[in-house]
Amino acid sequence: MGRDGLTITMDQDTCDITSMLWNDFELQYSAKNTHVNSGLGTVTSSIKTLDDSTIQITCTITGLEQTYLFRPNENAIYMGTYHTTDLDLAELRFLARLDRTTINNGMSSASEIDGMSAIESTDIYADGVTASKFYSAIPFIEDQVHGVTGDAGGVYFIMSDNAYEKSVGGPFFRDINNQCTTANELTFYMFSDHTRTEDYRYGFHGPYALVFTDGTAPSTSDVDFDFFQDLDLTGFTSETERGSVSGSIIDSNDVLGSSGVVVSFSNDDAQYWVSVDSNATMFTSPLMRPAVVTGGSTTTQTLEVTYELESSPIWRIGEWDGASDGFLNAANIHTMHPSDSRLETWVESLTFAPGKDDDNTFPWRCSVLAADVAASQRTVTGLQRCSRPWLFQRGITRGVTLGNYKHYEYSIPSSALVTGTNTIELSVASGSTDSSEEWLSASVVFDAIELV
């Protein structure tokens, strides 16, 4: 099936895409196909033409239904994925395998592993500098469009407003988007065990679209997902069944200052978020499933910031912003392995003098035996290898610092203090045996540390 330069060929027995011919260029990698996960195996498939000439292909196995939709005069593949507990999967993704002779460029050099050797498991590579598919990840809240290009044009995923509602991890979670090996692999990860912090949500993932361009990055307005409202897709929730929440933010203690914020909504069924500009106080949520809010209604809610930020600490390292920005090598957390030769040199132990030393010399991670600083409270954003509270799987070496945030407060008795210089050692405790690999020991990631 095809129109206006795009011709798609699919295998009826597996629903794999076996050819993507775009303006006479073959974009499909020849050795492997494009499909859900690494292929669904033998499926039950059907094809029909809708009243508006949209072609709908439905592919079903026990526990999963994948829908492909082809619209007249659009160079796009619209999709939705319905997954139930009848099919146990370690991850759920749509994987487009593209030919590197026609689509050669990765999303960035951080995900191009040509000529490199694996240095950790089989997914992080180096030849002095490091690269990995994990370093292509973008926070969900920023990831509405991502894609790759080459001499033949560009191939991009575009997400609908509800594409992430059944994913996990919230607005700042990130997952693999791209890897350049023998094929240029472009993915939409709906779920994985990659540093996941909560249980999987089953149901309808999407809608989402795979879009073909001349190489120019499309915008979300270049596709229109509204026609899904008229389809009877398994698990899909229409706008008329949804509700929303509107309200205001009260910040009497000026904790937020001039910062923008994100208001998020979630339960076991779904997750949503909305950005609120700096100095703004009003918000309206996306349209949400009835399991989150009463369908067909708008609920009013006031959010009050009750935390009282210490305005005059004795000293503070970092900022209370939920991130490690400003610390040593923090600017490259998400796109480089800690062993990358481009990073500033790590030290096995650090003597840091708050108020004298710059924050950019303080490491964003702690897996060393001691850091000679004094502190009474700290927040950690991500944790690895059963350091408490712990994340599932590797995180720090995969470019992930997001976790189940934990704020620690410690009281320092006066009897422990002396006149002059005082030293407190920060270390990491774990119930697991540390890995023999250098960067996989128990670790925490810092947000800020202060003495009050």
Coordinates of C-alpha atoms in Angstrom, one line a residue:
M1 CA 0.0 0.0 0.0
G2 CA 1.4 3.4 -0.8
R3 CA 0.8 7.0 -2.0
D4 CA 2.8 10.1 -2.6
G5 CA 6.2 8.5 -2.5
L6 CA 5.7 6.0 0.3
T7 CA 5.1 2.3 -0.4
I8 CA 4.9 -0.1 2.6
T9 CA 5.1 -3.9 2.2
M10 CA 4.0 -6.2 5.1
D11 CA 4.1 -9.9 5.7
Q12 CA 0.6 -11.1 6.2
D13 CA 1.6 -14.0 8.5
T14 CA 3.7 -11.9 11.0
C15 CA 2.6 -8.3 10.3
D16 CA 6.3 -7.4 10.0
I17 CA 7.1 -4.5 7.7
T18 CA 9.5 -5.9 5.1
S19 CA 9.9 -2.9 2.8
M20 CA 9.6 0.9 3.2
L21 CA 10.1 2.4 -0.2
W22 CA 10.3 6.2 0.0
N23 CA 10.7 8.2 -3.2
D24 CA 12.3 5.2 -4.8
F25 CA 14.8 4.7 -1.9
E26 CA 14.5 1.5 0.1
L27 CA 14.7 2.4 3.8
Q28 CA 14.1 -1.0 5.3
Y29 CA 17.2 -2.9 6.5
S30 CA 17.4 -6.1 4.6
A31 CA 18.6 -8.5 7.2
K32 CA 15.8 -7.9 9.8
N33 CA 12.3 -6.4 9.6
T34 CA 10.4 -3.6 11.3
H35 CA 7.9 -4.7 14.0
V36 CA 6.8 -4.7 17.6
N37 CA 9.6 -5.9 19.8
S38 CA 11.7 -8.3 17.8
G39 CA 8.7 -9.6 16.0
L40 CA 5.4 -11.2 17.2
G41 CA 5.7 -14.5 15.4
T42 CA 2.7 -15.9 13.6
V43 CA -0.3 -13.6 14.1
T44 CA -3.9 -13.3 13.0
S45 CA -4.2 -10.4 10.6
S46 CA -7.0 -8.6 8.9
I47 CA -7.2 -5.6 6.5
K48 CA -10.0 -3.3 5.6
T49 CA -10.7 0.0 4.0
L50 CA -12.6 2.6 6.1
D51 CA -15.2 5.0 4.8
D52 CA -12.6 7.8 4.4
S53 CA -10.2 5.5 2.4
T54 CA -8.0 4.9 5.4
I55 CA -6.5 1.4 5.3
Q56 CA -6.6 -0.4 8.6
I57 CA -4.5 -3.5 9.3
T58 CA -5.0 -5.3 12.6
C59 CA -2.6 -7.9 13.9
T60 CA -3.5 -10.1 16.9
I61 CA -1.8 -12.6 19.2
T62 CA -2.8 -13.7 22.6
G63 CA -2.3 -10.6 24.9
L64 CA -1.4 -8.1 22.2
E65 CA -3.2 -6.3 19.3
Q66 CA -1.2 -4.0 17.0
T67 CA -3.1 -1.7 14.6
Y68 CA -1.6 0.0 11.5
L69 CA -3.4 2.8 9.7
F70 CA -2.5 4.3 6.4
R71 CA -4.2 7.6 5.5
P72 CA -4.8 8.9 2.0
N73 CA -2.1 11.5 0.9
E74 CA -0.1 11.1 4.1
N75 CA 3.4 9.8 4.3
A76 CA 2.9 8.2 7.7
I77 CA 2.1 5.0 9.4
Y78 CA -0.3 5.6 12.3
M79 CA -0.2 3.0 15.1
G80 CA -1.7 1.8 18.4
T81 CA -0.6 -1.1 20.6
Y82 CA -2.9 -2.8 23.0
H83 CA -1.3 -5.1 25.6
T84 CA -2.8 -7.2 28.3
T85 CA -1.6 -9.4 31.2
D86 CA -2.2 -12.5 28.9
L87 CA 1.2 -11.8 27.3
D88 CA 4.2 -11.4 29.7
L89 CA 6.8 -9.2 28.1
A90 CA 10.1 -7.8 29.6
E91 CA 9.6 -4.7 27.4
L92 CA 7.3 -3.3 24.7
R93 CA 8.6 -1.2 21.8
F94 CA 8.0 -0.5 18.2
L95 CA 11.3 -1.0 16.3
A96 CA 12.0 0.5 12.9
R97 CA 15.1 -1.1 11.4
L98 CA 16.4 1.3 8.7
D99 CA 19.1 0.7 6.0
R100 CA 22.2 2.7 6.7
T101 CA 23.0 3.2 3.1
T102 CA 19.9 5.4 2.8
I103 CA 19.3 6.5 6.4
N104 CA 22.8 6.8 7.8
N105 CA 22.7 9.4 10.5
G106 CA 21.8 8.6 14.1
M107 CA 20.0 11.0 16.4
S108 CA 23.5 12.0 17.7
S109 CA 27.0 10.7 17.9
A110 CA 26.1 9.4 21.4
S111 CA 24.1 6.6 19.8
E112 CA 26.5 5.8 16.9
I113 CA 28.7 2.8 17.8
D114 CA 30.5 2.3 14.5
G115 CA 34.0 0.8 15.1
M116 CA 33.6 0.6 18.9
S117 CA 33.9 -2.3 21.3
A118 CA 31.6 -3.2 24.1
I119 CA 32.8 -2.1 27.6
E120 CA 29.8 -2.9 29.7
S121 CA 27.4 -5.7 28.9
T122 CA 26.6 -5.6 25.2
D123 CA 25.0 -2.2 25.1
I124 CA 27.7 0.4 26.0
Y125 CA 30.6 0.9 23.7
A126 CA 33.9 2.9 23.6
D127 CA 36.9 3.7 21.5
G128 CA 38.1 6.4 23.9
V129 CA 34.8 8.1 23.8
T130 CA 31.6 6.2 24.7
A131 CA 28.3 5.7 22.9
S132 CA 25.2 3.7 23.6
K133 CA 21.6 3.4 22.6
F134 CA 20.7 4.5 26.1
Y135 CA 22.3 7.9 25.4
S136 CA 19.7 8.6 22.8
A137 CA 17.0 8.9 25.5
I138 CA 15.0 12.1 26.0
P139 CA 12.7 12.9 28.9
F140 CA 9.1 11.9 27.9
I141 CA 7.9 15.5 28.6
E142 CA 10.3 16.7 25.8
D143 CA 10.0 13.7 23.5
Q144 CA 7.1 14.4 21.2
V145 CA 9.2 14.0 18.0
H146 CA 12.4 12.0 17.5
G147 CA 14.0 10.6 14.4
V148 CA 16.9 9.9 12.1
T149 CA 18.0 11.1 8.7
G150 CA 20.1 10.3 5.6
D151 CA 20.5 10.9 1.9
A152 CA 17.0 9.5 1.3
G153 CA 15.3 11.8 3.8
G154 CA 14.1 11.5 7.4
V155 CA 12.1 9.0 9.5
Y156 CA 10.5 10.2 12.7
F157 CA 8.2 9.1 15.5
I158 CA 5.5 11.6 16.4
M159 CA 3.7 11.0 19.7
S160 CA 0.1 11.9 20.4
D161 CA -0.9 13.7 23.6
N162 CA -1.7 10.4 25.2
A163 CA 1.2 8.3 23.8
Y164 CA 2.9 8.0 27.2
E165 CA -0.2 7.6 29.4
K166 CA 0.4 3.8 29.8
S167 CA 4.1 4.1 30.1
V168 CA 5.9 4.3 33.5
G169 CA 8.2 6.7 35.2
G170 CA 6.6 10.1 34.9
P171 CA 7.5 13.1 32.8
F172 CA 11.2 13.0 33.3
F173 CA 11.7 9.3 32.6
R174 CA 13.6 8.5 29.4
D175 CA 14.2 5.4 27.3
I176 CA 16.0 4.2 24.2
N177 CA 15.2 6.1 21.0
N178 CA 18.0 5.1 18.6
Q179 CA 21.0 2.9 18.0
C180 CA 23.3 2.9 14.9
T181 CA 24.9 -0.4 14.4
T182 CA 24.7 -2.4 11.1
A183 CA 21.1 -1.0 11.0
N184 CA 19.8 2.4 12.0
E185 CA 17.4 1.4 14.7
L186 CA 14.7 3.9 15.6
T187 CA 12.4 2.9 18.5
F188 CA 9.4 4.0 20.5
Y189 CA 9.7 2.3 23.9
M190 CA 6.3 2.0 25.5
F191 CA 7.7 0.0 28.5
S192 CA 11.0 -1.6 29.7
D193 CA 12.9 -2.6 32.7
H194 CA 15.5 0.0 32.0
T195 CA 15.8 1.7 35.5
R196 CA 12.1 1.4 36.0
T197 CA 10.7 2.8 39.2
E198 CA 7.1 1.6 39.2
D199 CA 4.9 -1.3 38.0
Y200 CA 3.9 -1.6 34.3
R201 CA 0.6 -0.3 33.2
Y202 CA -1.3 -2.5 30.8
G203 CA -3.7 -1.2 28.1
F204 CA -3.6 0.9 24.9
H205 CA -0.3 2.6 24.1
G206 CA -0.6 5.4 21.6
P207 CA -1.6 6.7 19.2
Y208 CA 1.8 7.3 17.6
A209 CA 3.0 7.6 14.1
L210 CA 6.1 6.8 12.0
V211 CA 6.5 9.7 9.6
F212 CA 8.6 10.1 6.4
T213 CA 10.0 13.4 5.4
D214 CA 12.6 15.0 3.1
G215 CA 14.9 15.1 6.1
T216 CA 13.3 18.0 7.8
A217 CA 12.1 17.3 11.3
P218 CA 8.3 17.4 11.5
S219 CA 6.2 19.0 14.2
T220 CA 3.4 17.4 16.1
S221 CA 0.9 19.5 14.0
D222 CA 2.0 17.7 10.8
V223 CA -0.1 14.7 11.8
D224 CA -3.7 14.6 13.0
F225 CA -4.6 11.8 15.4
D226 CA -8.3 13.0 15.7
F227 CA -9.5 10.3 13.4
F228 CA -8.8 7.7 16.1
Q229 CA -11.8 9.1 18.0
D230 CA -14.1 7.5 15.3
L231 CA -12.4 4.1 15.4
D232 CA -13.4 1.2 17.5
L233 CA -9.9 0.1 18.6
T234 CA -9.6 -2.3 21.5
G235 CA -8.6 -0.5 24.7
F236 CA -8.7 3.0 23.2
T237 CA -10.4 5.7 25.3
S238 CA -12.1 8.5 23.4
E239 CA -12.0 12.1 24.4
T240 CA -15.7 12.0 25.4
E241 CA -14.9 9.4 28.0
R242 CA -12.1 11.5 29.6
G243 CA -12.0 14.2 32.2
S244 CA -9.6 16.9 33.3
V245 CA -8.4 18.8 36.4
S246 CA -8.0 22.6 36.5
G247 CA -6.6 24.5 39.4
S248 CA -4.1 26.8 40.9
I249 CA -0.8 26.5 42.8
I250 CA -0.4 28.3 46.1
D251 CA 3.3 28.9 47.1
S252 CA 3.1 31.0 50.2
N253 CA 6.7 30.2 51.2
D254 CA 8.1 31.0 47.7
V255 CA 9.7 27.6 47.4
L256 CA 9.3 27.6 43.6
G257 CA 10.7 31.1 43.2
S258 CA 10.8 32.0 39.5
S259 CA 11.1 28.4 38.4
G260 CA 8.7 26.7 36.0
V261 CA 7.1 23.5 37.4
V262 CA 5.5 20.4 36.2
V263 CA 2.2 19.2 37.7
S264 CA 1.8 15.4 37.3
F265 CA -1.1 13.0 37.8
S266 CA -0.8 9.3 38.1
N267 CA -2.2 6.1 39.5
D268 CA -1.9 2.4 38.7
D269 CA -3.9 3.0 35.5
A270 CA -2.3 6.0 33.8
Q271 CA 0.1 9.0 34.0
Y272 CA -0.1 12.6 32.8
W273 CA 1.6 15.9 33.3
V274 CA 1.4 19.6 32.4
S275 CA 4.0 22.3 32.4
V276 CA 3.4 25.5 34.3
D277 CA 5.5 28.5 33.3
S278 CA 7.6 30.4 35.8
N279 CA 5.5 32.9 37.9
A280 CA 2.3 31.2 36.6
T281 CA -0.1 29.7 39.1
M282 CA -2.9 28.2 37.0
F283 CA -2.9 24.8 35.3
T284 CA -5.2 22.5 33.3
S285 CA -4.4 18.8 32.9
P286 CA -4.6 16.9 29.7
L287 CA -7.7 14.9 29.1
M288 CA -7.3 11.8 31.3
R289 CA -8.8 8.4 31.5
P290 CA -11.8 7.9 33.8
A291 CA -9.7 5.7 36.1
V292 CA -7.8 8.8 37.0
V293 CA -10.5 11.5 37.0
T294 CA -14.3 11.3 36.5
G295 CA -15.0 11.0 32.8
G296 CA -16.7 13.9 31.0
S297 CA -16.0 16.4 33.8
T298 CA -13.5 19.0 34.8
T299 CA -12.5 18.8 38.5
T300 CA -11.1 21.8 40.3
Q301 CA -8.1 21.4 42.6
T302 CA -5.8 23.7 44.6
L303 CA -2.2 22.6 45.1
E304 CA -0.4 24.1 48.0
V305 CA 3.4 23.9 48.4
T306 CA 3.8 23.3 52.1
Y307 CA 7.6 22.6 52.2
E308 CA 9.6 25.3 53.8
L309 CA 13.0 25.7 52.1
E310 CA 15.8 26.7 54.4
S311 CA 16.5 30.3 53.4
S312 CA 19.8 30.7 55.1
P313 CA 21.6 27.4 55.5
I314 CA 25.1 27.5 56.9
W315 CA 26.2 26.2 53.5
R316 CA 24.6 24.4 50.6
I317 CA 26.1 22.3 47.8
G318 CA 23.9 22.3 44.7
E319 CA 20.4 23.5 44.3
W320 CA 17.1 21.9 45.4
D321 CA 15.9 21.4 41.8
G322 CA 15.7 17.6 41.5
A323 CA 18.7 17.4 39.3
S324 CA 22.5 17.3 39.6
D325 CA 23.1 20.3 37.4
G326 CA 26.3 22.2 38.3
F327 CA 28.2 19.2 39.7
L328 CA 31.3 17.7 38.3
N329 CA 30.6 16.2 34.8
A330 CA 26.9 16.6 35.4
A331 CA 26.4 18.3 32.0
N332 CA 27.3 14.9 30.4
I333 CA 25.4 12.5 32.7
H334 CA 22.9 11.5 30.1
T335 CA 25.1 11.1 27.0
M336 CA 28.4 9.7 28.3
H337 CA 29.5 6.7 30.3
P338 CA 31.5 7.8 33.5
S339 CA 34.6 6.3 31.9
D340 CA 34.5 8.6 28.9
S341 CA 37.8 10.3 28.1
R342 CA 36.1 13.6 27.5
L343 CA 35.0 13.9 31.1
E344 CA 36.9 15.7 33.9
T345 CA 39.0 13.3 36.0
W346 CA 37.1 11.5 38.8
V347 CA 38.9 11.1 42.2
E348 CA 38.5 8.1 44.4
S349 CA 38.0 10.3 47.5
L350 CA 37.3 14.0 47.7
T351 CA 37.9 16.6 50.4
F352 CA 35.4 19.4 49.6
A353 CA 35.2 22.6 51.6
P354 CA 31.7 24.1 51.3
G355 CA 31.7 27.8 50.8
K356 CA 35.3 27.6 49.4
D357 CA 35.3 25.0 46.7
D358 CA 33.1 25.4 43.6
D359 CA 30.1 23.1 43.2
N360 CA 31.4 22.1 39.8
T361 CA 34.2 20.1 41.5
F362 CA 31.7 18.1 43.6
P363 CA 30.8 14.8 41.9
W364 CA 27.2 14.2 40.9
R365 CA 27.5 10.6 42.1
C366 CA 28.8 9.0 45.2
S367 CA 30.2 5.5 45.2
V368 CA 33.5 6.3 46.9
L369 CA 34.4 5.4 50.4
A370 CA 34.4 8.9 51.9
A371 CA 33.7 12.5 50.9
D372 CA 35.0 14.8 53.5
V373 CA 32.0 17.2 53.8
A374 CA 29.7 18.1 56.7
A375 CA 26.0 17.8 56.1
S376 CA 22.7 17.4 58.0
Q377 CA 20.4 16.8 55.0
R378 CA 20.6 15.7 51.4
T379 CA 18.4 14.5 48.6
V380 CA 19.4 11.7 46.2
T381 CA 17.7 11.4 42.8
G382 CA 18.7 8.0 41.6
L383 CA 20.3 4.9 43.2
Q384 CA 22.0 1.9 41.8
R385 CA 22.6 -1.7 42.9
C386 CA 20.5 -1.9 46.0
S387 CA 21.7 1.3 47.6
R388 CA 18.7 2.4 49.6
P389 CA 16.0 3.0 48.2
W390 CA 17.1 1.2 45.1
L391 CA 16.4 1.3 41.4
F392 CA 15.7 -1.7 39.1
Q393 CA 18.8 -2.5 37.0
R394 CA 21.7 -0.3 36.0
G395 CA 21.0 3.4 35.8
I396 CA 24.0 5.7 36.3
T397 CA 26.1 4.1 33.5
R398 CA 23.1 4.2 31.2
G399 CA 22.7 7.9 31.5
V400 CA 19.8 7.7 33.9
T401 CA 19.7 9.6 37.2
L402 CA 16.0 9.6 37.8
G403 CA 14.7 7.5 40.6
N404 CA 12.4 7.4 43.5
Y405 CA 13.7 10.6 45.1
K406 CA 14.6 10.3 48.8
H407 CA 15.3 13.2 51.2
Y408 CA 17.6 12.3 54.1
E409 CA 17.9 14.3 57.3
Y410 CA 20.6 13.7 59.9
S411 CA 20.9 15.3 63.3
I412 CA 24.5 16.1 64.3
P413 CA 24.8 16.1 68.1
S414 CA 26.8 19.0 69.5
S415 CA 29.1 16.5 71.2
A416 CA 30.3 15.4 67.7
L417 CA 31.5 18.9 66.8
V418 CA 34.8 20.4 67.6
T419 CA 36.2 23.9 67.4
G420 CA 37.8 24.4 63.9
T421 CA 37.4 22.0 61.0
N422 CA 34.7 19.3 61.3
T423 CA 34.5 16.4 58.9
I424 CA 31.7 14.0 58.1
E425 CA 32.2 11.1 55.8
L426 CA 29.5 10.2 53.2
S427 CA 29.4 6.6 52.0
V428 CA 27.0 4.2 50.4
A429 CA 25.7 1.1 52.0
S430 CA 24.2 -1.8 50.0
G431 CA 22.8 -5.2 50.7
S432 CA 24.2 -6.6 47.5
T433 CA 27.7 -7.7 46.6
D434 CA 29.4 -5.0 44.4
S435 CA 30.0 -5.8 40.8
S436 CA 33.6 -6.4 39.7
E437 CA 33.0 -3.8 37.0
E438 CA 34.4 -0.5 38.0
W439 CA 31.3 1.7 37.5
L440 CA 28.6 -0.7 38.7
S441 CA 29.2 -0.5 42.4
A442 CA 26.5 0.8 44.7
S443 CA 25.9 4.5 44.0
V444 CA 23.7 7.4 44.7
V445 CA 23.1 10.6 42.7
F446 CA 23.0 13.9 44.5
D447 CA 20.5 16.7 44.1
A448 CA 21.8 19.0 46.9
I449 CA 23.4 18.8 50.4
E450 CA 23.2 21.5 53.0
L451 CA 24.0 22.2 56.7
V452 CA 21.4 24.1 58.6

